[in-house]
Amino acid sequence: MISRLLIANRGEIAVRIARACRELGIEVVATYSTSDRHSAVVAMADEAVHIGPPAPRHSYLHVPNLIEAALRTGADAVHPGYGFLSEDPDFAEICEMEGLTFVGPPPEVMQQMGNKATARRLMAEAGLPLLPGVVEPVRTAAEGRAIADEIGYPVIIKAAAGGGGRGMTVVSAPEEFTEAFAATRAVARAVFRDPTVYVERYLTRARHVEVQVLCDGHGAGIHLGERDCSLQRRHQKLLEEGPAAHLSPERRAEIGALAVRGALSVGFTGAGTVEFLVDDAGAYFMEMNARIQVEHPVTEVLTGVDLVREQLLVAGGRRLQLQQEDVVTRGAAIECRINAEDPARGFAPAPGHLDVLQAPGGPWTRFDTGYRQGDDVSPHYDSLLGKLVVWAPDRDQAVRRMDRALAELRVEGPALHTTIALQRAMLRHPDVRADRHDIEFLDRSLPELLASAAALSATPSAPMPAHGSLQLVPAPSGSDRPELSRPPIPERNTAMPDTPFTLDDLMDLLSEKAGLPPESRTTDPDAHFADIGLDSLAFLSMQTELHDRFGIEMPDDDPDRYTLGEIVSTVSAAQSQMA
């Protein structure tokens, strides 16, 4: 078991790791650059070590300083977080050589998965489906163009060592290929020090779905569901959600099993993701991330599994205590990456002093950040300020909760700009509300979204428009018990039942949606939810179902405010209107 761990990272992920260590009784050694000397993780740590000036190559990417800090402080393990050295096999190997447990997969696995061309070949051998293209590197523009002509346009040229959305170029026509090939290789050489590229078919109108996997060092592995990451700007994710509501249960189970098979086939250990592009025809392996993901909180709130804790326990040699059947996802979750960027200026970084940093509250609302009010957002690092995460019983409620939380989040300071208003505009767009967006949506709709974001910045308290038949319900007046609202019902194509809604129908619905046991069913119209043993989550699930079926809106989320008979009477009246 790990007893003292050095965090080779900064910001919100360093704070997240430190919290998991605290709960496990693991001592924390923080590392910090000069500009991070007063950071939140430094204040939380048992010991903190200055590793260099602000520039990452002299601090968070400086392997000798990190290794020396670990050895000098008596750490027996190193957690790299994400970014920086998290997927550097040389760093992992040096840690092992120095007797330090590296919290992540073995160096050789990291090496294989870090090269996208190698990863494609290995996953194809494991039986994962690939998009048409090649699994080997493409050496010349002529060779690449011949491949593109054979598989058909559009194609995408990708840096084999790429990551973070860089080193990818979409080519729509043969005459564009040679220039795009040279440009992509130049970026790959400059950014990743490896000019190797490969070519595959580019899917238009596809969705980006990633499966969270967790594997131990004893050959066991599970998946913890999937996240949809299709809302991205130039391959950089801005919003992630789970589960991927557009997947059928069969497709969801299929890609989960494929992800585990692929991970175990290469000896992966720890927490990682297997990423797929999905369209109506199928799901295709894209890449594997051999580290904790920025968006891991989505899975945590859906499953109740602390992924960083599991990472640490697996790294310490423990077998997985979870079986696949133990993993149950409930409800819907959304994460917004709050970046110090100006969307109106091409998402240019906009760092500055945090005069105000006020996180939202409320039920099932989480804000992960490494900053505190009064800190400076440094221009030397990634622009991520924090991650706002919400959970709700269903996707529509999660969207509305996120909009409310974004409206409450205050980030203010000279020169600071954020993505908050843009994310609210995205959530309010009809295509996002209806879950029919794709990986090109944000780039395609950006001018429209920027205009909406500007309007929201001017009136941040503007309520989210109704979705479908949903009506905004005014606060009750004159009575202490709010009446159930029956809004005007639009024309529908769905045939309505001839028989009125009864208490038996309500019991059937609660049995289906909330797992009401047979012995708890009742014929008493004066009974409340508590009387039949159901909690507020079951009530929220029923609220959503009645809204979807009948347009019923309940102004109060408290199940004690309504009797079962009142609910039945209101639904029956709505049925009459819809007939």
XYZ file of C-alpha atoms in Angstrom:
579
model
C 0.000 0.000 0.000
C 1.193 3.512 -0.815
C 2.054 5.544 2.291
C 3.461 8.829 0.935
C 2.704 10.132 -2.547
C 4.217 12.926 -4.627
C 1.806 14.736 -6.956
C 3.657 15.622 -10.151
C 1.023 18.105 -11.290
C -0.843 21.283 -10.374
C -4.295 22.862 -10.391
C -7.584 21.063 -9.908
C -6.281 17.546 -10.569
C -3.569 17.996 -7.922
C -6.243 19.040 -5.410
C -8.423 16.095 -6.467
C -5.554 13.626 -5.901
C -4.678 15.200 -2.552
C -8.258 14.782 -1.337
C -8.308 11.104 -2.302
C -4.999 10.600 -0.470
C -6.359 12.279 2.652
C -9.315 9.887 2.731
C -7.009 6.875 2.307
C -4.546 8.028 4.952
C -1.762 8.601 2.410
C 0.614 11.486 3.131
C 0.798 14.116 0.365
C 3.865 15.780 -1.144
C 2.913 18.673 -3.429
C 5.190 20.098 -6.099
C 4.989 23.699 -7.185
C 6.562 26.173 -9.542
C 7.371 29.722 -8.456
C 4.016 31.027 -9.678
C 2.134 28.263 -7.807
C 3.823 28.694 -4.432
C 0.579 29.874 -2.772
C -1.707 27.400 -4.542
C -4.471 25.395 -2.879
C -2.669 22.055 -3.126
C 0.417 23.484 -1.409
C -1.770 24.518 1.517
C -3.319 21.022 1.679
C -0.088 19.018 1.499
C 1.954 17.492 4.311
C 5.037 18.747 2.516
C 5.622 20.889 -0.570
C 8.673 21.116 -2.805
C 9.610 23.972 -5.122
C 10.587 22.391 -8.452
C 11.453 25.387 -10.623
C 10.322 28.579 -12.366
C 6.882 28.963 -13.986
C 7.812 27.628 -17.441
C 6.646 23.963 -17.493
C 9.836 22.660 -19.117
C 11.755 23.884 -16.070
C 9.224 22.646 -13.472
C 6.320 20.255 -14.122
C 8.073 18.715 -17.138
C 11.519 18.649 -15.518
C 11.968 14.980 -14.652
C 15.192 15.267 -12.575
C 13.627 17.832 -10.244
C 10.483 15.739 -9.767
C 12.397 12.535 -9.062
C 14.725 14.348 -6.652
C 11.708 15.846 -4.855
C 10.148 12.392 -4.446
C 13.330 10.782 -3.139
C 14.219 13.657 -0.837
C 10.806 13.707 0.825
C 10.561 9.944 1.276
C 7.667 9.451 -1.154
C 7.095 5.886 -2.297
C 4.771 6.736 -5.200
C 4.169 9.389 -7.861
C 0.801 10.386 -9.337
C 1.157 12.281 -12.648
C -2.483 13.426 -12.950
C -3.325 14.273 -16.563
C -1.329 16.329 -19.055
C 2.363 17.123 -18.436
C 4.143 13.759 -17.880
C 1.048 11.602 -17.348
C 1.539 9.622 -20.573
C 5.334 9.782 -20.787
C 6.676 6.199 -20.671
C 10.218 7.422 -19.968
C 9.037 9.191 -16.807
C 7.155 6.076 -15.687
C 10.216 3.932 -16.318
C 12.515 6.271 -14.384
C 10.082 6.193 -11.454
C 10.231 2.397 -11.440
C 14.027 2.396 -11.661
C 14.163 4.650 -8.595
C 11.827 2.389 -6.619
C 8.829 4.709 -6.936
C 5.362 3.350 -7.698
C 4.002 5.129 -10.773
C 0.223 5.541 -10.540
C -0.629 4.444 -14.042
C -0.082 1.598 -16.484
C 3.319 -0.033 -17.114
C 5.728 2.005 -19.292
C 5.491 -0.448 -22.195
C 1.695 -0.169 -22.270
C 1.953 3.606 -22.168
C 4.422 3.490 -25.053
C 2.071 1.363 -27.151
C -1.061 3.395 -26.440
C 0.755 6.715 -26.824
C 1.408 5.965 -30.474
C -1.968 6.052 -32.200
C -0.822 3.970 -35.155
C 0.477 1.218 -32.853
C -2.663 1.440 -30.716
C -4.848 0.998 -33.813
C -2.946 -2.119 -34.845
C -3.131 -3.664 -31.375
C -6.819 -2.897 -30.946
C -7.572 -4.330 -34.392
C -5.785 -7.534 -33.320
C -7.986 -7.564 -30.189
C -11.109 -7.417 -32.377
C -12.077 -3.775 -31.993
C -13.588 -2.238 -35.152
C -11.602 0.493 -36.924
C -12.557 3.111 -39.462
C -11.293 2.425 -42.997
C -7.671 3.499 -43.241
C -4.260 2.128 -42.334
C -2.812 0.890 -39.079
C 0.772 1.595 -40.139
C 2.410 5.033 -40.473
C 2.158 6.812 -43.835
C 5.592 7.896 -45.093
C 4.890 10.140 -48.077
C 2.144 12.394 -49.386
C 1.800 10.220 -52.494
C 1.292 7.115 -50.357
C -1.236 8.941 -48.189
C -3.147 10.274 -51.163
C -3.393 6.792 -52.673
C -4.885 5.547 -49.396
C -7.321 8.468 -49.282
C -8.396 7.859 -52.885
C -9.070 4.218 -52.021
C -11.098 4.734 -48.815
C -12.886 7.877 -50.004
C -13.059 11.474 -48.796
C -13.234 13.125 -46.359
C -10.215 11.691 -44.560
C -8.307 12.806 -41.503
C -4.526 12.909 -41.183
C -3.430 12.301 -37.585
C -0.126 12.589 -35.772
C 0.728 9.126 -34.442
C 2.119 10.648 -31.223
C -0.601 13.316 -31.019
C -2.936 14.288 -28.224
C -4.892 17.195 -26.812
C -6.642 17.827 -30.101
C -3.450 18.819 -31.925
C -1.878 17.248 -34.975
C -5.107 16.460 -36.868
C -6.199 17.758 -40.256
C -9.433 16.945 -42.098
C -9.066 16.733 -45.898
C -12.184 17.012 -48.053
C -10.759 16.708 -51.571
C -7.704 15.164 -53.328
C -6.208 18.535 -54.294
C -5.977 19.500 -50.593
C -4.106 16.381 -49.494
C -0.449 17.171 -50.215
C -0.472 20.527 -48.429
C -2.421 19.129 -45.470
C -0.027 16.168 -45.183
C 3.013 18.461 -45.019
C 1.338 20.796 -42.505
C 0.279 17.952 -40.193
C 3.761 16.418 -40.220
C 5.261 19.814 -39.405
C 2.929 20.235 -36.404
C 3.649 16.683 -35.253
C 7.395 17.285 -35.434
C 7.208 20.617 -33.622
C 4.749 19.625 -30.885
C 5.410 15.917 -30.343
C 8.960 15.605 -31.714
C 7.686 12.825 -33.986
C 6.540 13.584 -37.557
C 4.836 10.194 -38.043
C 1.234 10.391 -39.275
C -1.464 7.997 -40.455
C -4.670 8.350 -42.478
C -8.206 7.148 -41.821
C -11.710 7.877 -43.045
C -13.292 10.926 -41.407
C -16.836 10.503 -40.158
C -19.127 13.491 -40.550
C -22.051 13.890 -38.149
C -20.417 11.402 -35.769
C -20.483 11.348 -31.983
C -17.404 11.049 -29.756
C -18.013 8.452 -27.041
C -15.443 7.315 -24.508
C -15.714 4.321 -22.175
C -14.209 4.503 -18.688
C -12.219 1.375 -17.823
C -10.584 0.259 -14.597
C -8.116 -2.647 -14.531
C -5.929 -4.135 -11.811
C -2.542 -5.800 -12.000
C -4.064 -9.268 -11.635
C -5.827 -9.519 -14.982
C -9.246 -8.190 -13.965
C -10.984 -5.294 -15.678
C -14.378 -3.575 -15.771
C -15.967 -0.613 -17.500
C -17.961 2.069 -15.710
C -20.179 3.215 -18.533
C -19.537 5.830 -21.162
C -19.411 9.594 -21.643
C -20.355 11.609 -24.707
C -17.719 14.247 -25.526
C -19.077 15.501 -28.861
C -19.294 19.175 -27.845
C -15.776 20.239 -28.713
C -14.007 23.101 -30.436
C -11.293 21.985 -32.871
C -11.058 18.621 -31.095
C -10.836 20.306 -27.647
C -13.689 19.234 -25.364
C -15.826 21.898 -23.689
C -18.674 19.819 -22.290
C -19.013 16.139 -21.461
C -22.056 14.166 -20.381
C -23.063 10.682 -19.426
C -24.552 8.354 -20.220
C -24.565 8.748 -24.009
C -28.345 8.929 -24.315
C -28.275 8.336 -28.075
C -26.898 4.800 -27.619
C -29.239 1.837 -27.440
C -28.769 -0.504 -24.458
C -27.323 -3.099 -26.832
C -24.794 -0.668 -28.345
C -23.856 0.571 -24.858
C -23.145 -2.954 -23.629
C -21.241 -3.761 -26.822
C -18.779 -0.875 -26.676
C -18.293 -1.352 -22.923
C -17.263 -4.958 -23.482
C -15.011 -3.965 -26.412
C -13.266 -1.358 -24.262
C -12.480 -3.855 -21.499
C -11.302 -6.442 -24.022
C -8.984 -3.927 -25.664
C -7.550 -2.696 -22.356
C -6.862 -6.181 -20.994
C -5.355 -7.331 -24.292
C -2.402 -4.957 -23.842
C -1.971 -5.428 -20.100
C -3.435 -2.074 -19.111
C -3.722 -1.288 -15.387
C -5.337 1.626 -13.582
C -7.961 4.084 -14.827
C -8.174 4.985 -18.507
C -10.567 5.475 -21.386
C -11.117 3.763 -24.701
C -12.492 6.265 -27.204
C -14.841 5.587 -30.095
C -16.415 7.473 -32.958
C -20.048 6.457 -33.271
C -22.556 6.868 -36.085
C -25.697 5.020 -37.153
C -23.625 2.272 -38.764
C -21.450 1.373 -35.795
C -18.768 2.299 -33.250
C -15.102 2.550 -34.268
C -12.013 2.569 -32.057
C -10.228 5.920 -32.109
C -7.608 5.921 -29.323
C -6.898 4.955 -25.735
C -5.959 7.377 -22.963
C -3.732 5.659 -20.422
C -4.453 8.047 -17.533
C -7.213 9.644 -15.512
C -9.381 11.890 -17.697
C -10.344 15.516 -17.104
C -13.994 14.454 -17.260
C -13.758 11.547 -14.800
C -16.193 13.258 -12.326
C -19.063 12.531 -14.755
C -18.545 8.814 -14.213
C -18.031 9.260 -10.479
C -21.390 10.932 -9.934
C -23.176 8.436 -12.198
C -21.741 5.329 -10.511
C -20.717 6.441 -7.024
C -17.207 5.063 -7.655
C -14.226 7.251 -6.650
C -11.925 6.694 -9.622
C -8.849 8.362 -8.141
C -9.195 6.239 -5.003
C -9.424 3.114 -7.171
C -6.358 4.257 -9.122
C -4.343 4.548 -5.927
C -5.489 1.195 -4.578
C -4.728 -0.591 -7.850
C -1.291 1.051 -8.005
C -0.687 -0.203 -4.462
C -1.269 -3.767 -5.642
C -4.841 -4.370 -4.511
C -7.215 -6.450 -6.617
C -10.351 -4.781 -7.914
C -13.148 -5.162 -5.396
C -15.789 -4.327 -8.014
C -17.289 -6.806 -10.463
C -18.979 -5.662 -13.680
C -22.416 -6.430 -12.234
C -21.661 -4.111 -9.288
C -21.463 -1.081 -11.586
C -24.840 0.649 -11.867
C -25.255 4.057 -13.491
C -28.149 6.229 -12.363
C -29.541 9.411 -13.831
C -27.608 11.843 -16.033
C -24.521 13.988 -15.419
C -22.890 16.897 -17.253
C -19.471 18.515 -16.851
C -18.528 21.939 -18.228
C -14.845 22.825 -18.453
C -14.630 26.421 -17.289
C -11.674 27.883 -19.173
C -10.005 31.291 -18.876
C -10.457 31.935 -22.589
C -12.215 34.478 -24.771
C -14.448 32.603 -27.241
C -15.048 35.810 -29.196
C -11.301 36.008 -29.973
C -10.825 32.472 -31.205
C -10.654 31.060 -27.657
C -7.485 33.012 -26.928
C -6.216 32.499 -23.353
C -7.441 35.276 -21.047
C -5.660 34.858 -17.686
C -5.715 37.407 -14.878
C -6.325 38.030 -11.186
C -9.339 36.338 -9.596
C -11.021 39.206 -7.779
C -14.114 37.013 -7.426
C -14.422 33.234 -7.564
C -17.772 32.103 -6.234
C -18.818 28.490 -6.849
C -22.487 27.554 -7.249
C -24.290 25.418 -4.702
C -27.502 23.457 -4.663
C -28.329 19.763 -4.933
C -25.968 17.490 -6.844
C -23.685 20.324 -7.920
C -19.871 19.979 -7.757
C -17.091 22.405 -8.665
C -13.534 21.052 -8.892
C -10.849 23.726 -9.010
C -7.287 24.371 -7.945
C -7.864 28.128 -7.636
C -9.137 30.291 -4.794
C -10.442 33.833 -4.781
C -7.451 36.186 -4.850
C -5.255 33.831 -6.910
C -3.678 34.704 -10.232
C -4.532 32.565 -13.243
C -1.103 31.989 -14.753
C -0.483 32.398 -18.491
C 2.098 29.590 -18.346
C -0.349 26.700 -18.042
C -3.543 25.220 -19.382
C -6.460 27.671 -19.248
C -8.705 25.367 -17.191
C -10.121 27.253 -14.194
C -12.287 24.447 -12.928
C -14.872 21.812 -13.768
C -18.537 22.311 -12.993
C -20.416 19.017 -12.651
C -24.113 18.372 -12.039
C -26.273 15.264 -11.672
C -30.040 14.841 -12.085
C -32.491 11.970 -12.531
C -32.652 12.525 -16.298
C -30.889 14.471 -19.034
C -33.381 17.328 -19.352
C -33.210 18.060 -15.631
C -29.407 17.850 -15.771
C -29.336 20.407 -18.607
C -31.551 22.792 -16.653
C -29.519 22.275 -13.469
C -26.271 23.002 -15.309
C -27.731 26.195 -16.779
C -28.725 27.308 -13.301
C -25.311 26.438 -11.856
C -23.473 28.250 -14.652
C -25.600 31.340 -13.978
C -24.558 31.212 -10.305
C -20.848 30.710 -11.002
C -19.013 34.030 -10.676
C -15.511 34.439 -12.096
C -14.427 38.081 -12.207
C -11.173 39.959 -12.543
C -9.319 42.392 -14.800
C -8.675 40.935 -18.262
C -10.377 37.653 -17.320
C -12.748 36.066 -19.816
C -14.358 32.649 -19.501
C -16.387 30.130 -21.491
C -19.359 30.287 -19.072
C -21.781 32.251 -21.286
C -20.879 30.174 -24.341
C -21.607 26.953 -22.453
C -24.999 28.299 -21.388
C -25.709 29.164 -25.023
C -24.719 25.649 -26.078
C -27.048 24.044 -23.534
C -29.944 26.209 -24.727
C -29.498 25.384 -28.409
C -32.355 23.201 -29.733
C -29.966 20.632 -31.206
C -28.194 20.160 -27.876
C -31.454 20.102 -25.906
C -32.722 17.383 -28.271
C -29.380 15.487 -28.140
C -28.915 15.595 -31.909
C -25.572 17.448 -32.051
C -22.312 15.935 -33.327
C -18.550 16.542 -33.178
C -18.784 19.366 -35.750
C -21.687 21.162 -34.089
C -19.692 23.752 -32.160
C -17.436 24.751 -35.050
C -20.448 24.880 -37.365
C -22.683 26.891 -34.990
C -20.116 29.148 -33.330
C -21.282 32.529 -34.748
C -24.852 31.842 -33.628
C -23.681 30.632 -30.217
C -21.444 33.666 -29.680
C -24.411 35.958 -30.304
C -26.494 34.003 -27.804
C -23.616 34.076 -25.305
C -23.379 37.872 -25.587
C -27.102 38.178 -24.842
C -26.778 35.884 -21.837
C -23.839 37.893 -20.528
C -26.038 40.985 -20.642
C -28.957 39.236 -18.858
C -27.469 36.297 -16.936
C -30.694 35.635 -15.002
C -32.698 34.914 -18.182
C -34.609 31.644 -17.591
C -33.976 28.668 -19.834
C -36.744 28.343 -22.444
C -39.216 25.490 -22.133
C -38.306 22.257 -23.892
C -41.140 20.580 -25.776
C -44.327 20.857 -23.724
C -42.499 21.927 -20.564
C -43.989 25.085 -19.063
C -42.408 27.438 -16.563
C -44.562 27.357 -13.457
C -44.970 30.544 -11.357
C -44.494 30.375 -7.616
C -47.706 29.306 -5.843
C -49.737 32.041 -4.189
C -52.643 32.040 -1.829
C -52.374 28.358 -0.957
C -49.846 26.388 0.962
C -50.215 23.380 -1.287
C -49.199 24.006 -4.894
C -51.547 22.718 -7.537
C -50.268 20.446 -10.277
C -50.088 22.456 -13.475
C -51.763 21.257 -16.669
C -50.370 23.403 -19.493
C -52.065 23.674 -22.868
C -51.328 20.460 -24.721
C -49.906 20.807 -28.230
C -51.058 18.537 -31.038
C -49.569 15.077 -30.743
C -49.357 12.138 -33.091
C -49.320 9.584 -30.273
C -52.636 7.815 -29.779
C -53.965 8.283 -26.264
C -55.529 5.471 -24.243
C -59.311 5.354 -24.161
C -59.455 4.494 -20.461
C -58.737 7.087 -17.753
C -55.560 7.027 -15.689
C -56.160 5.173 -12.434
C -54.336 4.521 -9.171
C -53.419 1.072 -10.524
C -51.803 2.788 -13.534
C -49.802 4.989 -11.165
C -48.687 1.921 -9.199
C -47.608 0.256 -12.478
C -45.625 3.352 -13.435
C -43.907 3.482 -10.032
C -43.108 -0.232 -10.226
C -41.502 0.313 -13.626
C -39.633 3.544 -12.916
C -38.798 3.319 -9.219
C -38.782 -0.378 -8.414
C -41.868 -0.286 -6.175
C -42.157 -3.774 -4.613
C -45.520 -5.572 -4.950
C -46.154 -5.507 -1.200
C -45.932 -1.680 -1.151
C -48.633 -1.083 -3.775
C -51.675 0.714 -2.373
C -55.248 1.615 -3.309
C -55.395 4.465 -0.782
C -55.773 7.780 -2.660
C -54.712 9.728 0.446
C -51.324 7.995 0.653
C -48.052 9.846 0.034
C -44.764 8.577 -1.388
C -43.315 8.024 2.088
C -46.302 5.811 2.942
C -45.358 3.317 0.219
C -41.645 3.421 0.995
C -40.440 5.544 -1.936
C -37.935 8.391 -1.651
C -37.521 11.771 -3.349
C -35.482 10.259 -6.204
C -38.421 8.027 -7.113
C -40.680 11.085 -7.002
C -38.373 12.994 -9.366
C -38.339 10.054 -11.762
C -42.157 9.978 -11.755
C -42.279 13.762 -12.287
C -40.193 13.389 -15.412
C -42.280 10.523 -16.757
C -45.581 12.347 -16.217
C -44.171 15.426 -17.905
C -43.000 13.394 -20.909
C -46.285 11.497 -21.264
C -48.893 14.072 -20.330
C -47.272 17.518 -20.054
C -47.903 17.581 -16.282
C -45.755 20.031 -14.319
C -45.406 19.854 -10.524
C -44.303 23.161 -8.997
C -42.904 21.491 -5.875
C -40.194 18.797 -5.821
C -41.274 17.639 -2.363
C -43.102 14.268 -2.558
C -44.884 15.000 0.730
C -46.859 17.850 -0.889
C -49.062 15.594 -3.063
C -51.288 12.615 -2.359
C -51.423 9.766 -4.851
C -55.084 10.579 -5.497
C -54.245 14.186 -6.437
C -51.656 12.960 -8.937
C -54.142 10.515 -10.513
C -56.883 13.169 -10.774
C -54.564 15.647 -12.446
C -53.274 13.101 -14.969
C -56.850 12.032 -15.771
C -57.824 15.648 -16.415
C -54.791 16.093 -18.684
C -55.813 12.959 -20.582
C -59.192 14.505 -21.248
C -57.547 17.615 -22.703
C -55.336 15.486 -24.937
C -58.132 13.270 -26.236
